[in-house]
Amino acid sequence: MKLVKDFNAYQILDMSEGMKLESWNGHELLRPDPQIIWNHKEHEEYWSKVDAIYNRSNKGGGSWNIKNHKLPNVWQIHYRDLTFNIKLMGFKHTGLFPEQAYNWNMIRDKIKKSNRQLKVLNLFAYTGAASVAALAAGAEVVHVDSSRGMVDWAKENVASSNLQDRPIRFLVDDCLKFVNREIRRGNKYDIILMDPPSFGRGSNGEVWDIEKDLYPLVEACMEILSDDPVLFLINSYTTGLSKTVLENILELTINKKHKGYIVSDEIGLPMKNSNIILPCGIFARWEKDKYEEDI
C-alpha cells in the first residue's frame, strides 16, 4: 500500500464506528467511511472538538451538521507548494482526496524528469488537484469534467496555487465524447489521467457505468496517446473492483502498443500517532520508466 505521510495540513485524528475524524488545516470534520468497521477510539479527547459532522439520511444522501458556526464556507489547505480550496459538499465530500498526494508527487516527478514539454489530459478531473500538480511541474494540461461546478472549482484551485498563467484548458464535457472528438482532430497527449466514478452522468445526460464503459474509454484513449507516451493512470474508488482488473485493462490496451511497466496498488492514509491505516482506493498505471520511489 502506498501511504501519504507528509501532508502536514491534513490529518486523520481518530477512526471508529464508521466515522473518521479529520483535521483540515485546523478545522475538524467527522465524516462516514464504510471501511471503518471497528468501534475502538484511540483518542477520546479529540471527539469533543468537531466543527462539522456529516450525517447520512435513511432516504439516501445526507447533510452537514455545523457545530462551530465560525467554520468558514471556504478555506484553504496546502500541500508542499500547492494550495487547494476546501468546501463542505452535499455528499460528504470536501473537494479534495488527500491520499491522492501520492499520485500528485508521481505525476510531477514524471513530468520534470521527461526534460520536454508534455501534454497532459485529465479526465473526470473533478476539482483539479492532479491538473494543478501537472501545471506546477511545467506541463500543458487539458482538464475535462462533466460538472460545471467542479470545473469552476478547479479554476479556483489553479488560481490559488498562482498557476493561472500556465497553459491549461478547462472543458465541461462527457469524457468519452471528448476523447472521440480528439481522435478526429488528431490531438495527442503524453500523459493521460483518469479518476472515473462508479456511476455518473455526462454534461448532456450521458450515463456512465464503470463496468461497461471503462474498457472502451481506455481503448479510445490509445488513439490519442503520443508516439512517446510517459504515463497512463487510472484511479478507482469503486467498491469490489480489483486493482488486478485495472492492470488487465492496461495490459490488454496500452502495453500492447507501448511496452513499459504496469504498477498497481492500494492508497492509504495513516492515522495520527498510530499504526492504523485507512485504505482509500486503488490505482493502476502504465509507465514508460519506473517511478523511482518504487524501484
mmCIF file of C-alpha atoms in Angstrom:
data_model
loop_
_atom_site.group_PDB
_atom_site.id
_atom_site.type_symbol
_atom_site.label_atom_id
_atom_site.label_comp_id
_atom_site.label_asym_id
_atom_site.label_seq_id
_atom_site.Cartn_x
_atom_site.Cartn_y
_atom_site.Cartn_z
ATOM 1 C CA MET A 1 0.000 0.000 0.000
ATOM 2 C CA LYS A 2 1.193 3.495 -0.873
ATOM 3 C CA LEU A 3 0.939 5.935 2.034
ATOM 4 C CA VAL A 4 0.933 9.710 2.189
ATOM 5 C CA LYS A 5 2.983 10.722 5.217
ATOM 6 C CA ASP A 6 3.909 14.355 4.526
ATOM 7 C CA PHE A 7 0.504 16.021 4.124
ATOM 8 C CA ASN A 8 1.001 18.043 7.283
ATOM 9 C CA ALA A 9 -2.084 20.239 6.879
ATOM 10 C CA TYR A 10 -4.346 17.178 6.745
ATOM 11 C CA GLN A 11 -4.506 14.506 9.444
ATOM 12 C CA ILE A 12 -6.796 11.674 10.448
ATOM 13 C CA LEU A 13 -7.086 12.164 14.202
ATOM 14 C CA ASP A 14 -9.137 9.069 15.003
ATOM 15 C CA MET A 15 -11.496 6.492 13.463
ATOM 16 C CA SER A 16 -14.318 4.462 14.984
ATOM 17 C CA GLU A 17 -17.841 3.144 14.282
ATOM 18 C CA GLY A 18 -17.887 4.044 10.624
ATOM 19 C CA MET A 19 -16.635 7.601 11.130
ATOM 20 C CA LYS A 20 -13.297 9.307 10.553
ATOM 21 C CA LEU A 21 -12.294 12.395 12.498
ATOM 22 C CA GLU A 22 -10.105 14.635 10.360
ATOM 23 C CA SER A 23 -8.237 17.904 10.697
ATOM 24 C CA TRP A 24 -8.260 20.016 7.548
ATOM 25 C CA ASN A 25 -5.753 22.762 8.296
ATOM 26 C CA GLY A 26 -7.111 23.004 11.840
ATOM 27 C CA HIS A 27 -10.810 22.582 11.014
ATOM 28 C CA GLU A 28 -12.061 19.262 12.368
ATOM 29 C CA LEU A 29 -14.628 17.294 10.374
ATOM 30 C CA LEU A 30 -16.357 13.998 11.183
ATOM 31 C CA ARG A 31 -17.326 12.023 8.074
ATOM 32 C CA PRO A 32 -18.593 8.489 7.400
ATOM 33 C CA ASP A 33 -16.334 5.864 5.847
ATOM 34 C CA PRO A 34 -17.545 2.293 5.210
ATOM 35 C CA GLN A 35 -14.059 0.841 5.740
ATOM 36 C CA ILE A 36 -14.119 1.741 9.447
ATOM 37 C CA ILE A 37 -15.919 -1.277 10.907
ATOM 38 C CA TRP A 38 -14.271 -1.247 14.349
ATOM 39 C CA ASN A 39 -15.656 0.521 17.412
ATOM 40 C CA HIS A 40 -12.478 1.490 19.232
ATOM 41 C CA LYS A 41 -11.458 5.122 19.771
ATOM 42 C CA GLU A 42 -7.767 5.761 20.255
ATOM 43 C CA HIS A 43 -8.161 9.430 21.233
ATOM 44 C CA GLU A 44 -11.425 10.149 23.030
ATOM 45 C CA GLU A 45 -10.260 13.693 23.767
ATOM 46 C CA TYR A 46 -10.398 14.698 20.091
ATOM 47 C CA TRP A 47 -14.063 13.855 19.546
ATOM 48 C CA SER A 48 -15.475 16.777 21.531
ATOM 49 C CA LYS A 49 -13.870 19.412 19.295
ATOM 50 C CA VAL A 50 -15.625 18.659 15.992
ATOM 51 C CA ASP A 51 -16.520 21.658 13.808
ATOM 52 C CA ALA A 52 -18.927 19.807 11.481
ATOM 53 C CA ILE A 53 -20.449 16.324 11.221
ATOM 54 C CA TYR A 54 -21.841 14.716 8.085
ATOM 55 C CA ASN A 55 -24.983 12.729 8.930
ATOM 56 C CA ARG A 56 -26.328 10.201 6.490
ATOM 57 C CA SER A 57 -30.057 10.128 5.748
ATOM 58 C CA ASN A 58 -32.131 6.929 5.722
ATOM 59 C CA LYS A 59 -33.565 8.181 2.425
ATOM 60 C CA GLY A 60 -30.122 8.461 0.828
ATOM 61 C CA GLY A 61 -27.570 11.235 0.844
ATOM 62 C CA GLY A 62 -27.268 13.297 3.968
ATOM 63 C CA SER A 63 -26.321 16.722 5.273
ATOM 64 C CA TRP A 64 -23.744 18.596 7.318
ATOM 65 C CA ASN A 65 -24.429 19.497 10.930
ATOM 66 C CA ILE A 66 -22.317 22.577 11.644
ATOM 67 C CA LYS A 67 -21.212 22.548 15.277
ATOM 68 C CA ASN A 68 -18.900 25.548 15.074
ATOM 69 C CA HIS A 69 -20.610 28.433 13.332
ATOM 70 C CA LYS A 70 -17.261 30.159 12.881
ATOM 71 C CA LEU A 71 -16.339 27.447 10.377
ATOM 72 C CA PRO A 72 -15.801 29.290 7.069
ATOM 73 C CA ASN A 73 -17.731 28.361 3.933
ATOM 74 C CA VAL A 74 -14.420 28.058 2.098
ATOM 75 C CA TRP A 75 -10.905 27.676 3.450
ATOM 76 C CA GLN A 76 -7.549 26.650 2.053
ATOM 77 C CA ILE A 77 -5.226 23.754 2.657
ATOM 78 C CA HIS A 78 -1.621 23.478 1.488
ATOM 79 C CA TYR A 79 0.411 20.527 0.289
ATOM 80 C CA ARG A 80 4.022 21.401 -0.454
ATOM 81 C CA ASP A 81 3.748 24.360 -2.873
ATOM 82 C CA LEU A 82 0.139 23.604 -3.907
ATOM 83 C CA THR A 83 -2.953 25.288 -2.485
ATOM 84 C CA PHE A 84 -6.498 23.893 -2.605
ATOM 85 C CA ASN A 85 -9.875 25.344 -1.647
ATOM 86 C CA ILE A 86 -11.964 23.253 0.740
ATOM 87 C CA LYS A 87 -15.786 23.393 0.884
ATOM 88 C CA LEU A 88 -18.397 21.174 2.530
ATOM 89 C CA MET A 89 -20.307 19.433 -0.274
ATOM 90 C CA GLY A 90 -23.745 17.861 -0.119
ATOM 91 C CA PHE A 91 -22.454 14.304 -0.486
ATOM 92 C CA LYS A 92 -19.931 14.333 2.411
ATOM 93 C CA HIS A 93 -17.015 15.427 0.218
ATOM 94 C CA THR A 94 -14.729 18.433 0.659
ATOM 95 C CA GLY A 95 -13.393 18.755 -2.893
ATOM 96 C CA LEU A 96 -10.073 17.053 -2.194
ATOM 97 C CA PHE A 97 -8.827 13.497 -1.694
ATOM 98 C CA PRO A 98 -5.622 13.852 0.373
ATOM 99 C CA GLU A 99 -4.483 10.282 -0.322
ATOM 100 C CA GLN A 100 -4.001 11.313 -3.956
ATOM 101 C CA ALA A 101 -0.922 13.285 -2.906
ATOM 102 C CA TYR A 102 0.996 10.086 -3.701
ATOM 103 C CA ASN A 103 -0.117 10.386 -7.316
ATOM 104 C CA TRP A 104 0.461 14.150 -7.444
ATOM 105 C CA ASN A 105 4.080 13.530 -6.468
ATOM 106 C CA MET A 106 4.469 10.738 -9.012
ATOM 107 C CA ILE A 107 2.951 12.863 -11.816
ATOM 108 C CA ARG A 108 5.229 15.785 -11.034
ATOM 109 C CA ASP A 109 8.258 13.518 -10.952
ATOM 110 C CA LYS A 110 7.422 12.047 -14.364
ATOM 111 C CA ILE A 111 6.922 15.477 -15.919
ATOM 112 C CA LYS A 112 10.088 17.018 -14.510
ATOM 113 C CA LYS A 113 12.283 14.071 -15.490
ATOM 114 C CA SER A 114 10.962 13.941 -19.058
ATOM 115 C CA ASN A 115 13.052 17.015 -19.982
ATOM 116 C CA ARG A 116 10.452 18.038 -22.575
ATOM 117 C CA GLN A 117 7.159 19.874 -22.775
ATOM 118 C CA LEU A 118 4.460 17.305 -22.035
ATOM 119 C CA LYS A 119 0.756 17.462 -22.790
ATOM 120 C CA VAL A 120 -1.485 16.061 -20.045
ATOM 121 C CA LEU A 121 -5.143 15.059 -20.373
ATOM 122 C CA ASN A 122 -7.015 14.819 -17.067
ATOM 123 C CA LEU A 123 -10.387 13.034 -17.448
ATOM 124 C CA PHE A 124 -13.091 13.010 -14.746
ATOM 125 C CA ALA A 125 -10.832 15.730 -13.427
ATOM 126 C CA TYR A 126 -13.081 16.853 -10.537
ATOM 127 C CA THR A 127 -11.681 19.916 -8.703
ATOM 128 C CA GLY A 128 -8.355 19.606 -10.450
ATOM 129 C CA ALA A 129 -5.746 18.608 -7.877
ATOM 130 C CA ALA A 130 -3.902 16.459 -10.435
ATOM 131 C CA SER A 131 -4.232 19.257 -13.004
ATOM 132 C CA VAL A 132 -2.670 21.692 -10.528
ATOM 133 C CA ALA A 133 0.176 19.256 -9.833
ATOM 134 C CA ALA A 134 0.866 18.782 -13.551
ATOM 135 C CA LEU A 135 0.798 22.525 -14.205
ATOM 136 C CA ALA A 136 3.197 23.139 -11.326
ATOM 137 C CA ALA A 137 5.630 20.670 -12.893
ATOM 138 C CA GLY A 138 5.580 22.536 -16.203
ATOM 139 C CA ALA A 139 3.135 20.542 -18.329
ATOM 140 C CA GLU A 140 0.391 21.777 -20.639
ATOM 141 C CA VAL A 141 -2.955 20.493 -19.297
ATOM 142 C CA VAL A 142 -6.422 19.795 -20.662
ATOM 143 C CA HIS A 143 -8.923 19.382 -17.814
ATOM 144 C CA VAL A 144 -12.240 17.642 -18.560
ATOM 145 C CA ASP A 145 -15.197 17.064 -16.243
ATOM 146 C CA SER A 146 -18.949 16.839 -16.833
ATOM 147 C CA SER A 147 -19.797 19.159 -13.915
ATOM 148 C CA ARG A 148 -19.512 22.887 -14.494
ATOM 149 C CA GLY A 149 -19.367 23.443 -10.737
ATOM 150 C CA MET A 150 -16.344 21.169 -10.394
ATOM 151 C CA VAL A 151 -14.602 22.817 -13.346
ATOM 152 C CA ASP A 152 -15.164 26.253 -11.798
ATOM 153 C CA TRP A 153 -13.721 24.920 -8.532
ATOM 154 C CA ALA A 154 -10.693 23.601 -10.419
ATOM 155 C CA LYS A 155 -10.141 27.103 -11.833
ATOM 156 C CA GLU A 156 -10.153 28.436 -8.264
ATOM 157 C CA ASN A 157 -7.527 25.857 -7.242
ATOM 158 C CA VAL A 158 -5.296 26.779 -10.170
ATOM 159 C CA ALA A 159 -5.544 30.455 -9.234
ATOM 160 C CA SER A 160 -4.924 29.753 -5.535
ATOM 161 C CA SER A 161 -1.691 27.982 -6.471
ATOM 162 C CA ASN A 162 -0.712 31.017 -8.620
ATOM 163 C CA LEU A 163 -0.708 28.923 -11.788
ATOM 164 C CA GLN A 164 -3.409 30.786 -13.710
ATOM 165 C CA ASP A 165 -0.906 31.967 -16.315
ATOM 166 C CA ARG A 166 0.202 28.402 -17.126
ATOM 167 C CA PRO A 167 -1.213 26.591 -20.214
ATOM 168 C CA ILE A 168 -4.475 24.884 -19.185
ATOM 169 C CA ARG A 169 -7.828 24.406 -20.942
ATOM 170 C CA PHE A 170 -10.977 23.676 -18.936
ATOM 171 C CA LEU A 171 -13.819 21.788 -20.593
ATOM 172 C CA VAL A 172 -17.269 20.810 -19.323
ATOM 173 C CA ASP A 173 -17.858 17.670 -21.361
ATOM 174 C CA ASP A 174 -18.560 13.955 -21.413
ATOM 175 C CA CYS A 175 -15.159 12.259 -21.289
ATOM 176 C CA LEU A 176 -15.739 9.593 -23.950
ATOM 177 C CA LYS A 177 -17.299 12.064 -26.370
ATOM 178 C CA PHE A 178 -14.394 14.432 -25.821
ATOM 179 C CA VAL A 179 -11.827 11.681 -26.466
ATOM 180 C CA ASN A 180 -13.602 10.651 -29.680
ATOM 181 C CA ARG A 181 -13.520 14.247 -30.900
ATOM 182 C CA GLU A 182 -9.819 14.463 -30.065
ATOM 183 C CA ILE A 183 -9.264 11.335 -32.181
ATOM 184 C CA ARG A 184 -10.929 13.045 -35.139
ATOM 185 C CA ARG A 185 -8.945 16.233 -34.543
ATOM 186 C CA GLY A 186 -5.667 14.314 -34.330
ATOM 187 C CA ASN A 187 -4.672 15.710 -30.937
ATOM 188 C CA LYS A 188 -2.172 13.700 -28.889
ATOM 189 C CA TYR A 189 -1.193 13.532 -25.213
ATOM 190 C CA ASP A 190 1.919 12.274 -23.442
ATOM 191 C CA ILE A 191 0.136 11.634 -20.141
ATOM 192 C CA ILE A 192 -3.487 10.602 -19.597
ATOM 193 C CA LEU A 193 -5.024 10.584 -16.117
ATOM 194 C CA MET A 194 -8.498 9.407 -15.203
ATOM 195 C CA ASP A 195 -10.476 9.030 -11.987
ATOM 196 C CA PRO A 196 -13.757 7.530 -13.206
ATOM 197 C CA PRO A 197 -16.764 7.243 -10.870
ATOM 198 C CA SER A 198 -18.683 4.008 -10.433
ATOM 199 C CA PHE A 199 -21.733 5.633 -11.984
ATOM 200 C CA GLY A 200 -22.352 9.097 -13.317
ATOM 201 C CA ARG A 201 -23.938 11.321 -15.912
ATOM 202 C CA GLY A 202 -22.259 13.384 -18.601
ATOM 203 C CA SER A 203 -22.836 17.042 -19.362
ATOM 204 C CA ASN A 204 -25.837 16.151 -21.576
ATOM 205 C CA GLY A 205 -27.237 13.318 -19.500
ATOM 206 C CA GLU A 206 -24.958 10.567 -20.827
ATOM 207 C CA VAL A 207 -24.891 7.590 -18.437
ATOM 208 C CA TRP A 208 -21.524 6.270 -17.208
ATOM 209 C CA ASP A 209 -21.154 2.759 -15.763
ATOM 210 C CA ILE A 210 -17.560 1.852 -14.946
ATOM 211 C CA GLU A 211 -18.081 -1.876 -15.542
ATOM 212 C CA LYS A 212 -19.385 -1.289 -19.056
ATOM 213 C CA ASP A 213 -17.639 1.897 -20.074
ATOM 214 C CA LEU A 214 -14.112 1.901 -18.643
ATOM 215 C CA TYR A 215 -12.563 -0.527 -21.127
ATOM 216 C CA PRO A 216 -13.996 1.223 -24.229
ATOM 217 C CA LEU A 217 -12.764 4.561 -22.873
ATOM 218 C CA VAL A 218 -9.220 3.256 -22.345
ATOM 219 C CA GLU A 219 -9.310 1.718 -25.832
ATOM 220 C CA ALA A 220 -10.307 5.075 -27.287
ATOM 221 C CA CYS A 221 -7.570 6.833 -25.301
ATOM 222 C CA MET A 222 -4.979 4.662 -27.030
ATOM 223 C CA GLU A 223 -5.686 6.647 -30.185
ATOM 224 C CA ILE A 224 -4.744 9.960 -28.593
ATOM 225 C CA LEU A 225 -1.561 8.863 -26.874
ATOM 226 C CA SER A 226 1.561 10.393 -28.382
ATOM 227 C CA ASP A 227 4.186 8.253 -30.075
ATOM 228 C CA ASP A 228 6.341 8.531 -26.957
ATOM 229 C CA PRO A 229 3.916 8.462 -24.007
ATOM 230 C CA VAL A 230 5.089 8.788 -20.412
ATOM 231 C CA LEU A 231 2.175 7.741 -18.195
ATOM 232 C CA PHE A 232 -1.379 6.376 -18.204
ATOM 233 C CA LEU A 233 -3.034 6.399 -14.766
ATOM 234 C CA ILE A 234 -6.412 5.003 -13.663
ATOM 235 C CA ASN A 235 -7.696 5.701 -10.149
ATOM 236 C CA SER A 236 -10.742 3.983 -8.701
ATOM 237 C CA TYR A 237 -12.855 4.150 -5.558
ATOM 238 C CA THR A 238 -15.360 1.577 -6.853
ATOM 239 C CA THR A 239 -16.086 -0.999 -4.163
ATOM 240 C CA GLY A 240 -15.304 -4.518 -5.310
ATOM 241 C CA LEU A 241 -13.213 -3.501 -8.317
ATOM 242 C CA SER A 242 -9.815 -5.168 -8.000
ATOM 243 C CA LYS A 243 -6.592 -3.432 -8.897
ATOM 244 C CA THR A 244 -5.813 -6.554 -10.926
ATOM 245 C CA VAL A 245 -8.761 -5.703 -13.179
ATOM 246 C CA LEU A 246 -7.221 -2.300 -13.860
ATOM 247 C CA GLU A 247 -3.866 -3.967 -14.523
ATOM 248 C CA ASN A 248 -5.524 -6.311 -17.019
ATOM 249 C CA ILE A 249 -7.135 -3.403 -18.859
ATOM 250 C CA LEU A 250 -3.790 -1.636 -19.218
ATOM 251 C CA GLU A 251 -2.085 -4.870 -20.305
ATOM 252 C CA LEU A 252 -4.718 -5.502 -22.995
ATOM 253 C CA THR A 253 -4.569 -1.949 -24.321
ATOM 254 C CA ILE A 254 -1.704 0.448 -23.637
ATOM 255 C CA ASN A 255 1.028 -2.136 -23.085
ATOM 256 C CA LYS A 256 0.177 -3.903 -26.344
ATOM 257 C CA LYS A 257 1.204 -0.805 -28.275
ATOM 258 C CA HIS A 258 3.727 0.821 -25.942
ATOM 259 C CA LYS A 259 5.874 -1.573 -23.959
ATOM 260 C CA GLY A 260 6.505 -0.329 -20.467
ATOM 261 C CA TYR A 261 5.761 -1.160 -16.849
ATOM 262 C CA ILE A 262 2.391 -1.723 -15.180
ATOM 263 C CA VAL A 263 2.077 -0.978 -11.473
ATOM 264 C CA SER A 264 -0.981 -1.230 -9.230
ATOM 265 C CA ASP A 265 -1.608 -0.834 -5.531
ATOM 266 C CA GLU A 266 -3.883 0.499 -2.825
ATOM 267 C CA ILE A 267 -3.525 4.024 -1.482
ATOM 268 C CA GLY A 268 -3.916 4.698 2.218
ATOM 269 C CA LEU A 269 -3.783 7.394 4.868
ATOM 270 C CA PRO A 270 -2.133 6.806 8.251
ATOM 271 C CA MET A 271 -3.877 7.878 11.441
ATOM 272 C CA LYS A 272 -2.011 10.345 13.649
ATOM 273 C CA ASN A 273 0.166 8.760 16.352
ATOM 274 C CA SER A 274 -0.972 5.270 15.393
ATOM 275 C CA ASN A 275 -0.180 2.214 13.280
ATOM 276 C CA ILE A 276 -3.745 2.207 11.930
ATOM 277 C CA ILE A 277 -4.084 2.793 8.161
ATOM 278 C CA LEU A 278 -7.268 3.787 6.317
ATOM 279 C CA PRO A 279 -7.444 2.231 2.812
ATOM 280 C CA CYS A 280 -8.584 4.847 0.309
ATOM 281 C CA GLY A 281 -8.970 3.243 -3.106
ATOM 282 C CA ILE A 282 -6.771 1.710 -5.762
ATOM 283 C CA PHE A 283 -4.801 2.710 -8.815
ATOM 284 C CA ALA A 284 -3.096 1.100 -11.773
ATOM 285 C CA ARG A 285 -0.706 2.832 -14.096
ATOM 286 C CA TRP A 286 1.266 2.167 -17.237
ATOM 287 C CA GLU A 287 4.575 3.993 -17.247
ATOM 288 C CA LYS A 288 7.400 4.253 -19.736
ATOM 289 C CA ASP A 289 10.026 4.348 -16.975
ATOM 290 C CA LYS A 290 9.765 3.103 -13.426
ATOM 291 C CA TYR A 291 8.914 5.648 -10.764
ATOM 292 C CA GLU A 292 11.997 5.932 -8.580
ATOM 293 C CA GLU A 293 10.019 5.564 -5.331
ATOM 294 C CA ASP A 294 9.023 2.054 -6.453
ATOM 295 C CA ILE A 295 12.495 0.883 -7.524
#
